[in-house]
mmCIF file of C-alpha atoms and ligand atoms in Angstrom:
data_model
loop_
_atom_site.group_PDB
_atom_site.id
_atom_site.type_symbol
_atom_site.label_atom_id
_atom_site.label_comp_id
_atom_site.label_asym_id
_atom_site.label_seq_id
_atom_site.Cartn_x
_atom_site.Cartn_y
_atom_site.Cartn_z
ATOM 1 C CA MET A 1339 -12.952 37.549 13.501
ATOM 2 C CA ALA A 1340 -16.112 38.715 11.757
ATOM 3 C CA LYS A 1341 -14.605 38.733 8.278
ATOM 4 C CA LEU A 1342 -14.655 35.834 5.855
ATOM 5 C CA THR A 1343 -11.221 34.288 5.293
ATOM 6 C CA VAL A 1344 -9.743 32.012 2.696
ATOM 7 C CA ARG A 1345 -10.321 29.070 5.069
ATOM 8 C CA ASP A 1346 -14.080 29.604 4.868
ATOM 9 C CA LEU A 1347 -14.272 29.212 1.093
ATOM 10 C CA ASP A 1348 -15.173 26.120 -0.843
ATOM 11 C CA LEU A 1349 -12.477 26.308 -3.525
ATOM 12 C CA LYS A 1350 -12.732 23.066 -5.474
ATOM 13 C CA GLY A 1351 -13.288 23.722 -9.157
ATOM 14 C CA LYS A 1352 -13.786 27.438 -8.525
ATOM 15 C CA LYS A 1353 -12.195 30.236 -10.497
ATOM 16 C CA VAL A 1354 -10.526 32.112 -7.657
ATOM 17 C CA LEU A 1355 -9.478 35.719 -8.198
ATOM 18 C CA ILE A 1356 -6.552 36.556 -5.903
ATOM 19 C CA ARG A 1357 -5.421 40.156 -5.455
ATOM 20 C CA VAL A 1358 -1.854 39.875 -4.202
ATOM 21 C CA ASP A 1359 0.693 42.575 -3.430
ATOM 22 C CA PHE A 1360 3.559 41.837 -5.823
ATOM 23 C CA ASN A 1361 4.732 45.443 -5.866
ATOM 24 C CA VAL A 1362 8.347 44.315 -5.415
ATOM 25 C CA PRO A 1363 11.431 46.519 -5.762
ATOM 26 C CA MET A 1364 13.083 46.049 -9.162
ATOM 27 C CA LYS A 1365 16.301 47.282 -10.734
ATOM 28 C CA ASP A 1366 16.797 46.975 -14.499
ATOM 29 C CA GLY A 1367 14.092 44.330 -14.720
ATOM 30 C CA VAL A 1368 15.561 42.243 -11.884
ATOM 31 C CA ILE A 1369 13.724 41.726 -8.576
ATOM 32 C CA THR A 1370 15.932 42.982 -5.725
ATOM 33 C CA ASP A 1371 13.771 41.673 -2.876
ATOM 34 C CA ASP A 1372 11.153 38.935 -3.280
ATOM 35 C CA ASN A 1373 9.752 39.095 0.279
ATOM 36 C CA ARG A 1374 6.315 40.093 -0.943
ATOM 37 C CA ILE A 1375 6.127 37.153 -3.340
ATOM 38 C CA GLN A 1376 7.195 34.762 -0.600
ATOM 39 C CA ALA A 1377 4.658 36.278 1.770
ATOM 40 C CA ALA A 1378 1.802 35.514 -0.638
ATOM 41 C CA LEU A 1379 2.677 31.821 -1.029
ATOM 42 C CA PRO A 1380 0.541 30.476 1.863
ATOM 43 C CA THR A 1381 -2.647 31.906 0.362
ATOM 44 C CA ILE A 1382 -1.778 30.801 -3.180
ATOM 45 C CA ASN A 1383 -0.803 27.303 -2.046
ATOM 46 C CA HIS A 1384 -3.976 26.988 -0.007
ATOM 47 C CA VAL A 1385 -6.071 27.796 -3.083
ATOM 48 C CA ILE A 1386 -4.361 25.362 -5.455
ATOM 49 C CA ASP A 1387 -3.998 22.601 -2.848
ATOM 50 C CA ASN A 1388 -7.752 22.762 -2.365
ATOM 51 C CA GLY A 1389 -8.522 22.451 -6.064
ATOM 52 C CA GLY A 1390 -9.061 26.114 -6.833
ATOM 53 C CA ARG A 1391 -8.147 27.631 -10.208
ATOM 54 C CA ALA A 1392 -6.008 30.620 -9.266
ATOM 55 C CA ILE A 1393 -6.173 33.894 -11.178
ATOM 56 C CA LEU A 1394 -3.505 36.158 -9.737
ATOM 57 C CA PHE A 1395 -3.049 39.885 -10.215
ATOM 58 C CA SER A 1396 -1.287 42.834 -8.634
ATOM 59 C CA HIS A 1397 -0.140 46.357 -9.286
ATOM 60 C CA LEU A 1398 3.542 47.132 -9.778
ATOM 61 C CA GLY A 1399 4.831 50.689 -9.409
ATOM 62 C CA ARG A 1400 2.999 53.596 -10.964
ATOM 63 C CA VAL A 1401 1.981 53.550 -14.586
ATOM 64 C CA LYS A 1402 1.425 57.001 -16.023
ATOM 65 C CA THR A 1403 3.348 56.796 -19.317
ATOM 66 C CA LEU A 1404 4.164 54.222 -21.978
ATOM 67 C CA GLU A 1405 7.692 54.154 -20.619
ATOM 68 C CA ASP A 1406 6.325 53.175 -17.172
ATOM 69 C CA LYS A 1407 4.420 50.418 -18.929
ATOM 70 C CA ALA A 1408 7.578 49.099 -20.539
ATOM 71 C CA THR A 1409 9.431 48.943 -17.197
ATOM 72 C CA ASN A 1410 6.627 47.691 -14.954
ATOM 73 C CA SER A 1411 5.590 44.374 -16.440
ATOM 74 C CA LEU A 1412 4.769 41.603 -13.981
ATOM 75 C CA LYS A 1413 6.438 39.022 -16.237
ATOM 76 C CA PRO A 1414 9.657 38.740 -14.164
ATOM 77 C CA VAL A 1415 7.505 38.498 -11.031
ATOM 78 C CA CYS A 1416 5.552 35.630 -12.576
ATOM 79 C CA LYS A 1417 8.819 33.851 -13.367
ATOM 80 C CA ARG A 1418 10.024 34.234 -9.792
ATOM 81 C CA LEU A 1419 6.684 32.980 -8.490
ATOM 82 C CA GLU A 1420 7.010 29.881 -10.684
ATOM 83 C CA GLU A 1421 10.439 29.200 -9.194
ATOM 84 C CA LEU A 1422 9.160 29.619 -5.642
ATOM 85 C CA LEU A 1423 6.066 27.462 -6.198
ATOM 86 C CA GLY A 1424 7.871 24.904 -8.345
ATOM 87 C CA LYS A 1425 4.834 25.022 -10.601
ATOM 88 C CA LYS A 1426 3.840 26.502 -13.947
ATOM 89 C CA VAL A 1427 2.103 29.887 -13.764
ATOM 90 C CA LEU A 1428 0.656 30.889 -17.123
ATOM 91 C CA PHE A 1429 1.420 34.567 -17.779
ATOM 92 C CA ILE A 1430 -1.106 36.611 -19.765
ATOM 93 C CA PRO A 1431 0.449 39.913 -20.888
ATOM 94 C CA GLU A 1432 -2.937 41.676 -20.879
ATOM 95 C CA THR A 1433 -5.282 43.134 -18.286
ATOM 96 C CA ARG A 1434 -8.432 42.225 -20.272
ATOM 97 C CA GLY A 1435 -9.612 40.666 -23.527
ATOM 98 C CA LYS A 1436 -10.087 37.332 -25.264
ATOM 99 C CA ALA A 1437 -6.634 35.892 -24.550
ATOM 100 C CA LEU A 1438 -7.201 36.398 -20.831
ATOM 101 C CA GLU A 1439 -10.785 35.112 -20.913
ATOM 102 C CA ASP A 1440 -9.805 31.989 -22.886
ATOM 103 C CA ALA A 1441 -6.912 31.307 -20.528
ATOM 104 C CA VAL A 1442 -9.230 31.568 -17.511
ATOM 105 C CA GLU A 1443 -11.699 29.158 -19.114
ATOM 106 C CA GLY A 1444 -8.875 26.745 -19.903
ATOM 107 C CA LEU A 1445 -7.635 26.556 -16.299
ATOM 108 C CA LYS A 1446 -7.986 23.200 -14.563
ATOM 109 C CA ASP A 1447 -8.295 22.571 -10.836
ATOM 110 C CA GLY A 1448 -5.044 23.441 -9.052
ATOM 111 C CA GLU A 1449 -3.635 25.454 -11.995
ATOM 112 C CA LEU A 1450 -2.589 29.097 -11.962
ATOM 113 C CA LEU A 1451 -2.395 32.099 -14.211
ATOM 114 C CA MET A 1452 -1.289 35.665 -13.640
ATOM 115 C CA PHE A 1453 -2.371 38.662 -15.668
ATOM 116 C CA GLU A 1454 -0.550 41.942 -16.222
ATOM 117 C CA ASN A 1455 -0.054 44.890 -13.893
ATOM 118 C CA THR A 1456 -3.488 46.217 -12.901
ATOM 119 C CA ARG A 1457 -2.161 49.760 -13.202
ATOM 120 C CA PHE A 1458 -1.709 49.378 -16.964
ATOM 121 C CA GLU A 1459 -5.392 50.328 -16.865
ATOM 122 C CA ASP A 1460 -4.362 53.700 -15.421
ATOM 123 C CA LEU A 1461 -3.018 54.726 -18.836
ATOM 124 C CA ASP A 1462 -6.624 54.946 -19.966
ATOM 125 C CA GLY A 1463 -8.185 57.425 -17.531
ATOM 126 C CA ASN A 1464 -6.847 55.930 -14.271
ATOM 127 C CA LYS A 1465 -9.391 53.138 -14.463
ATOM 128 C CA GLU A 1466 -7.693 51.000 -11.803
ATOM 129 C CA SER A 1467 -6.805 53.795 -9.340
ATOM 130 C CA LYS A 1468 -10.134 55.602 -9.731
ATOM 131 C CA ASN A 1469 -12.100 52.386 -9.302
ATOM 132 C CA ASN A 1470 -13.816 52.547 -12.682
ATOM 133 C CA PRO A 1471 -17.065 50.576 -12.220
ATOM 134 C CA GLU A 1472 -16.869 48.843 -15.613
ATOM 135 C CA LEU A 1473 -13.330 47.587 -14.871
ATOM 136 C CA GLY A 1474 -14.178 46.189 -11.427
ATOM 137 C CA ALA A 1475 -17.241 44.433 -12.880
ATOM 138 C CA TYR A 1476 -15.186 43.040 -15.763
ATOM 139 C CA TRP A 1477 -12.479 41.572 -13.540
ATOM 140 C CA ALA A 1478 -15.147 40.190 -11.202
ATOM 141 C CA SER A 1479 -16.790 38.452 -14.187
ATOM 142 C CA LEU A 1480 -13.638 36.361 -14.662
ATOM 143 C CA GLY A 1481 -14.005 34.564 -11.328
ATOM 144 C CA ASP A 1482 -16.420 32.811 -8.987
ATOM 145 C CA VAL A 1483 -14.961 34.093 -5.707
ATOM 146 C CA PHE A 1484 -12.461 36.788 -4.713
ATOM 147 C CA ILE A 1485 -9.611 36.729 -2.208
ATOM 148 C CA ASN A 1486 -8.024 40.016 -1.228
ATOM 149 C CA ASP A 1487 -4.544 39.519 0.188
ATOM 150 C CA ALA A 1488 -3.038 42.934 -0.635
ATOM 151 C CA PHE A 1489 -2.841 44.973 2.561
ATOM 152 C CA GLY A 1490 -0.442 47.525 1.008
ATOM 153 C CA THR A 1491 -3.308 48.965 -1.057
ATOM 154 C CA ALA A 1492 -6.090 48.339 1.472
ATOM 155 C CA HIS A 1493 -6.304 52.074 2.259
ATOM 156 C CA ARG A 1494 -7.247 52.753 -1.356
ATOM 157 C CA ALA A 1495 -10.525 51.963 -3.095
ATOM 158 C CA HIS A 1496 -9.273 50.619 -6.423
ATOM 159 C CA ALA A 1497 -10.951 48.531 -9.117
ATOM 160 C CA SER A 1498 -8.757 45.528 -8.218
ATOM 161 C CA ASN A 1499 -9.995 45.386 -4.627
ATOM 162 C CA VAL A 1500 -13.216 47.278 -3.880
ATOM 163 C CA GLY A 1501 -14.375 47.251 -7.527
ATOM 164 C CA ILE A 1502 -14.225 43.460 -7.777
ATOM 165 C CA ALA A 1503 -15.701 42.903 -4.306
ATOM 166 C CA LYS A 1504 -18.752 44.934 -5.260
ATOM 167 C CA ASN A 1505 -19.476 42.649 -8.190
ATOM 168 C CA ILE A 1506 -18.858 39.162 -6.848
ATOM 169 C CA SER A 1507 -20.759 36.879 -4.488
ATOM 170 C CA LYS A 1508 -18.020 36.391 -1.896
ATOM 171 C CA THR A 1509 -14.864 38.241 -0.938
ATOM 172 C CA ALA A 1510 -12.508 36.680 1.601
ATOM 173 C CA ALA A 1511 -9.312 37.849 3.278
ATOM 174 C CA GLY A 1512 -6.142 35.952 2.389
ATOM 175 C CA PHE A 1513 -3.811 34.844 5.178
ATOM 176 C CA LEU A 1514 -1.744 38.035 5.002
ATOM 177 C CA LEU A 1515 -4.698 40.389 5.152
ATOM 178 C CA GLU A 1516 -6.214 38.281 7.927
ATOM 179 C CA LYS A 1517 -3.046 38.769 10.006
ATOM 180 C CA GLU A 1518 -3.102 42.535 9.502
ATOM 181 C CA ILE A 1519 -6.761 42.726 10.532
ATOM 182 C CA LYS A 1520 -6.114 40.528 13.540
ATOM 183 C CA PHE A 1521 -3.086 42.330 14.927
ATOM 184 C CA ILE A 1522 -3.449 45.980 13.923
ATOM 185 C CA GLY A 1523 -7.240 45.851 14.090
ATOM 186 C CA GLU A 1524 -7.178 44.341 17.556
ATOM 187 C CA ALA A 1525 -4.512 46.741 18.837
ATOM 188 C CA VAL A 1526 -6.682 49.648 17.779
ATOM 189 C CA ASN A 1527 -10.040 48.251 18.821
ATOM 190 C CA ASN A 1528 -9.386 46.001 21.769
ATOM 191 C CA PRO A 1529 -5.767 46.161 22.975
ATOM 192 C CA LYS A 1530 -4.318 44.197 25.865
ATOM 193 C CA ARG A 1531 -3.181 46.845 28.336
ATOM 194 C CA PRO A 1532 -0.954 48.604 29.042
ATOM 195 C CA PHE A 1533 -0.902 49.595 25.370
ATOM 196 C CA ILE A 1534 2.097 51.718 24.365
ATOM 197 C CA ALA A 1535 2.569 53.350 20.977
ATOM 198 C CA VAL A 1536 6.048 54.372 19.856
ATOM 199 C CA LEU A 1537 6.025 57.027 17.162
ATOM 200 C CA GLY A 1538 8.973 58.474 15.298
ATOM 201 C CA GLY A 1539 9.926 59.445 11.791
ATOM 202 C CA ALA A 1540 10.595 62.740 10.140
ATOM 203 C CA LYS A 1541 7.548 64.895 10.609
ATOM 204 C CA VAL A 1542 4.708 65.562 13.028
ATOM 205 C CA SER A 1543 2.545 66.626 10.092
ATOM 206 C CA ASP A 1544 2.596 63.105 8.589
ATOM 207 C CA LYS A 1545 1.386 61.566 11.819
ATOM 208 C CA ILE A 1546 -0.984 64.100 13.400
ATOM 209 C CA SER A 1547 -4.045 61.897 12.982
ATOM 210 C CA VAL A 1548 -2.176 58.825 14.219
ATOM 211 C CA ILE A 1549 -0.947 60.600 17.351
ATOM 212 C CA ASP A 1550 -4.373 62.077 17.913
ATOM 213 C CA ASN A 1551 -6.149 58.723 17.623
ATOM 214 C CA LEU A 1552 -3.554 56.858 19.678
ATOM 215 C CA LEU A 1553 -3.818 59.437 22.451
ATOM 216 C CA ASN A 1554 -7.446 58.310 22.767
ATOM 217 C CA ILE A 1555 -6.695 54.618 22.978
ATOM 218 C CA ALA A 1556 -3.095 54.045 24.123
ATOM 219 C CA ASP A 1557 -1.914 54.265 27.720
ATOM 220 C CA LYS A 1558 1.360 55.937 26.671
ATOM 221 C CA VAL A 1559 2.635 57.503 23.475
ATOM 222 C CA ILE A 1560 6.410 57.522 23.214
ATOM 223 C CA ILE A 1561 7.883 60.031 20.787
ATOM 224 C CA GLY A 1562 11.237 59.984 18.973
ATOM 225 C CA GLY A 1563 12.750 60.846 15.598
ATOM 226 C CA GLY A 1564 12.607 64.164 13.782
ATOM 227 C CA MET A 1565 9.116 64.946 15.051
ATOM 228 C CA ALA A 1566 10.373 65.219 18.658
ATOM 229 C CA TYR A 1567 12.014 68.592 17.974
ATOM 230 C CA THR A 1568 8.779 70.272 16.954
ATOM 231 C CA PHE A 1569 7.301 69.138 20.294
ATOM 232 C CA LEU A 1570 10.363 70.411 22.199
ATOM 233 C CA LYS A 1571 10.387 73.739 20.372
ATOM 234 C CA SER A 1572 6.674 74.164 21.124
ATOM 235 C CA GLN A 1573 7.622 74.008 24.799
ATOM 236 C CA GLY A 1574 10.110 76.840 24.310
ATOM 237 C CA TYR A 1575 13.342 74.828 24.075
ATOM 238 C CA GLU A 1576 16.166 75.886 21.788
ATOM 239 C CA ILE A 1577 16.695 73.062 19.272
ATOM 240 C CA GLY A 1578 19.440 74.538 17.066
ATOM 241 C CA ASN A 1579 19.368 73.211 13.512
ATOM 242 C CA SER A 1580 17.351 70.088 14.347
ATOM 243 C CA LEU A 1581 14.453 69.193 12.086
ATOM 244 C CA VAL A 1582 11.404 71.318 12.887
ATOM 245 C CA GLU A 1583 8.043 72.254 11.417
ATOM 246 C CA LEU A 1584 7.505 75.821 12.531
ATOM 247 C CA ASP A 1585 3.936 75.888 11.251
ATOM 248 C CA LYS A 1586 3.070 72.922 13.462
ATOM 249 C CA LEU A 1587 4.168 74.373 16.824
ATOM 250 C CA ASP A 1588 0.630 75.222 17.960
ATOM 251 C CA LEU A 1589 -0.566 71.812 16.980
ATOM 252 C CA ALA A 1590 2.296 70.136 18.841
ATOM 253 C CA LYS A 1591 1.363 72.189 21.900
ATOM 254 C CA GLU A 1592 -2.263 71.105 21.610
ATOM 255 C CA LEU A 1593 -1.291 67.441 21.305
ATOM 256 C CA LEU A 1594 0.938 67.755 24.386
ATOM 257 C CA GLU A 1595 -1.923 69.355 26.245
ATOM 258 C CA LYS A 1596 -4.350 66.633 25.147
ATOM 259 C CA GLY A 1597 -1.865 63.901 25.981
ATOM 260 C CA LYS A 1598 -0.841 65.232 29.359
ATOM 261 C CA GLY A 1599 0.797 62.445 31.264
ATOM 262 C CA LYS A 1600 0.553 60.144 28.247
ATOM 263 C CA ILE A 1601 3.131 61.606 25.884
ATOM 264 C CA MET A 1602 6.791 60.881 26.646
ATOM 265 C CA LEU A 1603 9.475 62.979 24.972
ATOM 266 C CA PRO A 1604 13.185 62.089 24.722
ATOM 267 C CA VAL A 1605 15.386 63.283 27.595
ATOM 268 C CA ASP A 1606 18.758 63.170 25.835
ATOM 269 C CA PHE A 1607 20.074 63.431 22.314
ATOM 270 C CA ALA A 1608 22.991 62.784 19.930
ATOM 271 C CA PHE A 1609 24.282 66.182 18.797
ATOM 272 C CA THR A 1610 26.334 66.981 15.720
ATOM 273 C CA LYS A 1611 27.172 69.969 13.557
ATOM 274 C CA GLU A 1612 26.490 68.434 10.172
ATOM 275 C CA PHE A 1613 23.978 66.049 8.640
ATOM 276 C CA LYS A 1614 26.632 63.371 8.089
ATOM 277 C CA ASP A 1615 27.385 59.851 9.258
ATOM 278 C CA GLU A 1616 30.095 60.901 11.693
ATOM 279 C CA LYS A 1617 30.293 60.369 15.442
ATOM 280 C CA PRO A 1618 28.153 62.761 17.512
ATOM 281 C CA THR A 1619 30.085 65.637 19.074
ATOM 282 C CA HIS A 1620 28.325 64.951 22.397
ATOM 283 C CA TYR A 1621 25.202 63.554 24.066
ATOM 284 C CA GLY A 1622 23.029 65.425 26.540
ATOM 285 C CA PRO A 1623 19.655 66.985 27.319
ATOM 286 C CA ILE A 1624 18.202 69.423 24.802
ATOM 287 C CA THR A 1625 19.480 72.319 26.920
ATOM 288 C CA ALA A 1626 23.055 71.165 26.165
ATOM 289 C CA ILE A 1627 22.724 71.858 22.432
ATOM 290 C CA LYS A 1628 25.418 74.257 21.189
ATOM 291 C CA GLU A 1629 25.282 76.935 18.547
ATOM 292 C CA GLY A 1630 25.051 75.469 15.040
ATOM 293 C CA GLU A 1631 24.282 71.935 16.240
ATOM 294 C CA MET A 1632 21.413 69.581 15.523
ATOM 295 C CA SER A 1633 20.232 66.303 16.999
ATOM 296 C CA LEU A 1634 20.034 63.242 14.791
ATOM 297 C CA ASP A 1635 19.097 60.599 17.340
ATOM 298 C CA ILE A 1636 17.763 60.008 20.826
ATOM 299 C CA GLY A 1637 20.456 59.423 23.457
ATOM 300 C CA PRO A 1638 21.255 56.445 25.764
ATOM 301 C CA LYS A 1639 19.281 57.786 28.752
ATOM 302 C CA THR A 1640 16.173 58.015 26.598
ATOM 303 C CA VAL A 1641 16.694 54.462 25.353
ATOM 304 C CA GLU A 1642 16.961 53.355 28.985
ATOM 305 C CA LEU A 1643 13.847 55.288 30.018
ATOM 306 C CA TYR A 1644 11.797 54.055 27.059
ATOM 307 C CA THR A 1645 13.026 50.462 27.538
ATOM 308 C CA LYS A 1646 11.836 50.511 31.139
ATOM 309 C CA GLU A 1647 8.434 51.829 30.117
ATOM 310 C CA LEU A 1648 8.123 49.335 27.268
ATOM 311 C CA SER A 1649 8.945 46.420 29.561
ATOM 312 C CA LYS A 1650 5.565 46.978 31.293
ATOM 313 C CA ALA A 1651 3.498 46.906 28.100
ATOM 314 C CA LYS A 1652 1.209 44.119 26.921
ATOM 315 C CA THR A 1653 0.651 45.657 23.483
ATOM 316 C CA ILE A 1654 3.223 47.760 21.608
ATOM 317 C CA VAL A 1655 2.777 49.412 18.242
ATOM 318 C CA TRP A 1656 5.816 51.047 16.700
ATOM 319 C CA ASN A 1657 5.897 53.328 13.688
ATOM 320 C CA GLY A 1658 8.806 55.525 12.600
ATOM 321 C CA PRO A 1659 12.529 55.469 13.421
ATOM 322 C CA MET A 1660 13.947 57.228 16.487
ATOM 323 C CA GLY A 1661 16.707 58.951 14.541
ATOM 324 C CA VAL A 1662 18.495 59.011 11.206
ATOM 325 C CA PHE A 1663 18.840 55.233 11.256
ATOM 326 C CA GLU A 1664 20.299 55.197 7.737
ATOM 327 C CA PHE A 1665 23.517 56.569 9.339
ATOM 328 C CA GLU A 1666 25.276 53.939 11.446
ATOM 329 C CA ASN A 1667 26.236 56.566 14.030
ATOM 330 C CA TYR A 1668 22.608 57.591 14.509
ATOM 331 C CA ALA A 1669 20.924 54.177 14.410
ATOM 332 C CA LYS A 1670 21.481 53.456 18.112
ATOM 333 C CA GLY A 1671 18.152 54.875 19.276
ATOM 334 C CA THR A 1672 16.188 52.895 16.706
ATOM 335 C CA LYS A 1673 18.139 49.717 17.492
ATOM 336 C CA GLY A 1674 17.634 50.320 21.207
ATOM 337 C CA ILE A 1675 13.877 50.467 20.769
ATOM 338 C CA LEU A 1676 13.902 47.363 18.559
ATOM 339 C CA GLU A 1677 15.823 45.598 21.330
ATOM 340 C CA ALA A 1678 13.331 46.788 23.966
ATOM 341 C CA LEU A 1679 10.435 45.428 21.924
ATOM 342 C CA ALA A 1680 12.208 42.133 21.277
ATOM 343 C CA LYS A 1681 12.945 41.730 25.000
ATOM 344 C CA ASN A 1682 9.333 42.075 26.058
ATOM 345 C CA LYS A 1683 8.159 38.530 25.400
ATOM 346 C CA ASP A 1684 4.798 39.067 27.133
ATOM 347 C CA ALA A 1685 3.676 41.791 24.775
ATOM 348 C CA ILE A 1686 2.042 41.691 21.375
ATOM 349 C CA THR A 1687 4.561 43.672 19.311
ATOM 350 C CA ILE A 1688 3.495 45.221 16.051
ATOM 351 C CA ILE A 1689 5.747 47.092 13.648
ATOM 352 C CA GLY A 1690 4.085 49.498 11.230
ATOM 353 C CA GLY A 1691 5.213 49.186 7.624
ATOM 354 C CA GLY A 1692 7.565 51.430 5.675
ATOM 355 C CA ASP A 1693 10.806 52.576 7.307
ATOM 356 C CA SER A 1694 10.108 50.867 10.633
ATOM 357 C CA ALA A 1695 9.573 47.518 8.934
ATOM 358 C CA SER A 1696 12.730 47.842 6.851
ATOM 359 C CA ALA A 1697 14.729 48.904 9.934
ATOM 360 C CA ALA A 1698 13.403 45.872 11.843
ATOM 361 C CA ILE A 1699 14.265 43.505 9.000
ATOM 362 C CA ASN A 1700 17.650 45.051 8.102
ATOM 363 C CA PHE A 1701 18.816 45.139 11.720
ATOM 364 C CA GLY A 1702 18.012 41.429 12.084
ATOM 365 C CA TYR A 1703 14.785 41.572 14.107
ATOM 366 C CA GLU A 1704 12.520 39.995 11.500
ATOM 367 C CA ASP A 1705 11.506 37.050 13.691
ATOM 368 C CA LYS A 1706 11.412 38.873 17.006
ATOM 369 C CA PHE A 1707 7.989 40.493 16.789
ATOM 370 C CA THR A 1708 4.410 39.314 16.716
ATOM 371 C CA HIS A 1709 3.701 41.107 13.473
ATOM 372 C CA ILE A 1710 5.547 43.271 10.960
ATOM 373 C CA SER A 1711 2.997 44.993 8.788
ATOM 374 C CA THR A 1712 3.285 44.684 5.009
ATOM 375 C CA GLY A 1713 1.766 48.102 4.353
ATOM 376 C CA GLY A 1714 3.197 51.515 5.278
ATOM 377 C CA GLY A 1715 0.387 53.901 4.336
ATOM 378 C CA ALA A 1716 -2.292 51.309 5.054
ATOM 379 C CA SER A 1717 -1.010 50.527 8.552
ATOM 380 C CA LEU A 1718 -0.806 54.249 9.377
ATOM 381 C CA GLU A 1719 -4.397 54.812 8.280
ATOM 382 C CA TYR A 1720 -5.475 51.754 10.257
ATOM 383 C CA LEU A 1721 -3.780 53.227 13.339
ATOM 384 C CA GLU A 1722 -5.563 56.514 12.673
ATOM 385 C CA GLY A 1723 -8.759 54.578 13.302
ATOM 386 C CA LYS A 1724 -9.946 54.888 9.709
ATOM 387 C CA ALA A 1725 -11.936 52.164 8.010
ATOM 388 C CA LEU A 1726 -9.816 50.740 5.195
ATOM 389 C CA PRO A 1727 -11.774 50.175 1.962
ATOM 390 C CA GLY A 1728 -9.742 47.023 1.160
ATOM 391 C CA VAL A 1729 -10.669 45.532 4.538
ATOM 392 C CA GLU A 1730 -14.247 46.807 4.594
ATOM 393 C CA CYS A 1731 -14.948 45.178 1.221
ATOM 394 C CA VAL A 1732 -14.246 41.695 2.617
ATOM 395 C CA SER A 1733 -17.544 39.854 3.235
ATOM 396 C CA ASN A 1734 -18.655 39.306 6.795
ATOM 397 C CA LYS A 1735 -18.923 35.742 8.027
HETATM 398 P P1 AMP B 2950 9.043 58.674 8.187
HETATM 399 O O1 AMP B 2950 9.053 58.373 6.720
HETATM 400 O O2 AMP B 2950 8.165 59.791 8.573
HETATM 401 O O3 AMP B 2950 8.844 57.430 9.015
HETATM 402 O O4 AMP B 2950 10.496 59.222 8.518
HETATM 403 C C1 AMP B 2950 11.647 58.454 8.389
HETATM 404 C C2 AMP B 2950 12.801 59.357 8.178
HETATM 405 O O5 AMP B 2950 12.954 60.228 9.303
HETATM 406 C C3 AMP B 2950 14.099 58.578 8.073
HETATM 407 O O6 AMP B 2950 14.606 58.732 6.772
HETATM 408 C C4 AMP B 2950 14.998 59.239 9.129
HETATM 409 O O7 AMP B 2950 16.308 59.474 8.650
HETATM 410 C C5 AMP B 2950 14.307 60.556 9.410
HETATM 411 N N1 AMP B 2950 14.656 61.065 10.747
HETATM 412 C C6 AMP B 2950 14.472 60.454 11.916
HETATM 413 N N2 AMP B 2950 14.977 61.195 12.928
HETATM 414 C C7 AMP B 2950 15.504 62.299 12.392
HETATM 415 C C8 AMP B 2950 16.189 63.440 12.924
HETATM 416 N N3 AMP B 2950 16.421 63.560 14.217
HETATM 417 N N4 AMP B 2950 16.574 64.383 12.056
HETATM 418 C C9 AMP B 2950 16.337 64.246 10.731
HETATM 419 N N5 AMP B 2950 15.700 63.194 10.179
HETATM 420 C C10 AMP B 2950 15.293 62.230 10.989
#
């Protein structure tokens, strides 16, 4: 890999700025899922084990009002991190100023501190989110080297990633970011073939650029989820009350034309009258849809067809559920595809972030894939073939 990683840095005695992604879900001040904190531990441990002085920071939620500020402090996150590390992490309830600067100067080798939510700076003219040059330079001045390990925000140029990188001698990728670059980057730039992309989710409009880019590089693009009905309707099929984007019919037609022979559409469906978690009234091809019905999932024949296709792949990227997986009765298609991916032990299997990642984890497939991405929006933009500012800003080797 051409990018500098945390392994390449001389850390002993250095003040090491580490941008982590601690944007964890919280309810009433309590962390409901600490996966992201756990995922950052390898990078943090590497830094302190090698004598670095760790200065940790992250965003948490959106901070537009004083009320947001009151509910989005990183203090509980710092406490949880201390428990997981079994080590003191000094918390500085500021994003700048003397208290922070003194604390940084007081750090000894192998010690850690964390400062407050970087988005507190958004209260004053969106300084973090708009990559205010003074803020990036200020944060950079606190450290000797910078490690970016936050893939979730890598598609955004913020002060806490790009802004710091611009003002410091060396920026390296942490272990998490390195993994994202390795697996998603390689799938997009140099995939082992056959390369099959599986795309689902609610809307075609959200994924136009992804489909378009993947049609250029993948050998097959398998479609499921709500977006399938816009494709079917564009071919003249009656789709009843199924999800559709009528203003995207021409575009769907164009994509089908461009992807001739590459795009696979579902061949059977789970039909129902209402958007409810009740058993489907029947399964069948789209032509079997009855008046007032909609489809909320792909059917068993489609799962079989897609499974067969996926068994031949050497690289698989999956983004977006095949149906309304939140309803038990309509999760079969999504589970079927997860199973197909898990079964193909010869393939590099990559799950895009967001809903696909949570489906994979919640349905018990967490350890069955090569890589589950930690960033929804970022992994989509990576698959679109876009350069991600948070990856670009990492120094080359
Ligand atoms: P996305 O955020 O674009 O990945 O879309 C995920 C959402 O698409 C999930 O909440 C699913 O319930 C929804 N979805 C998938 N298939 C269908 C469908 N056939 N009809 C309605 N919604 C669907």
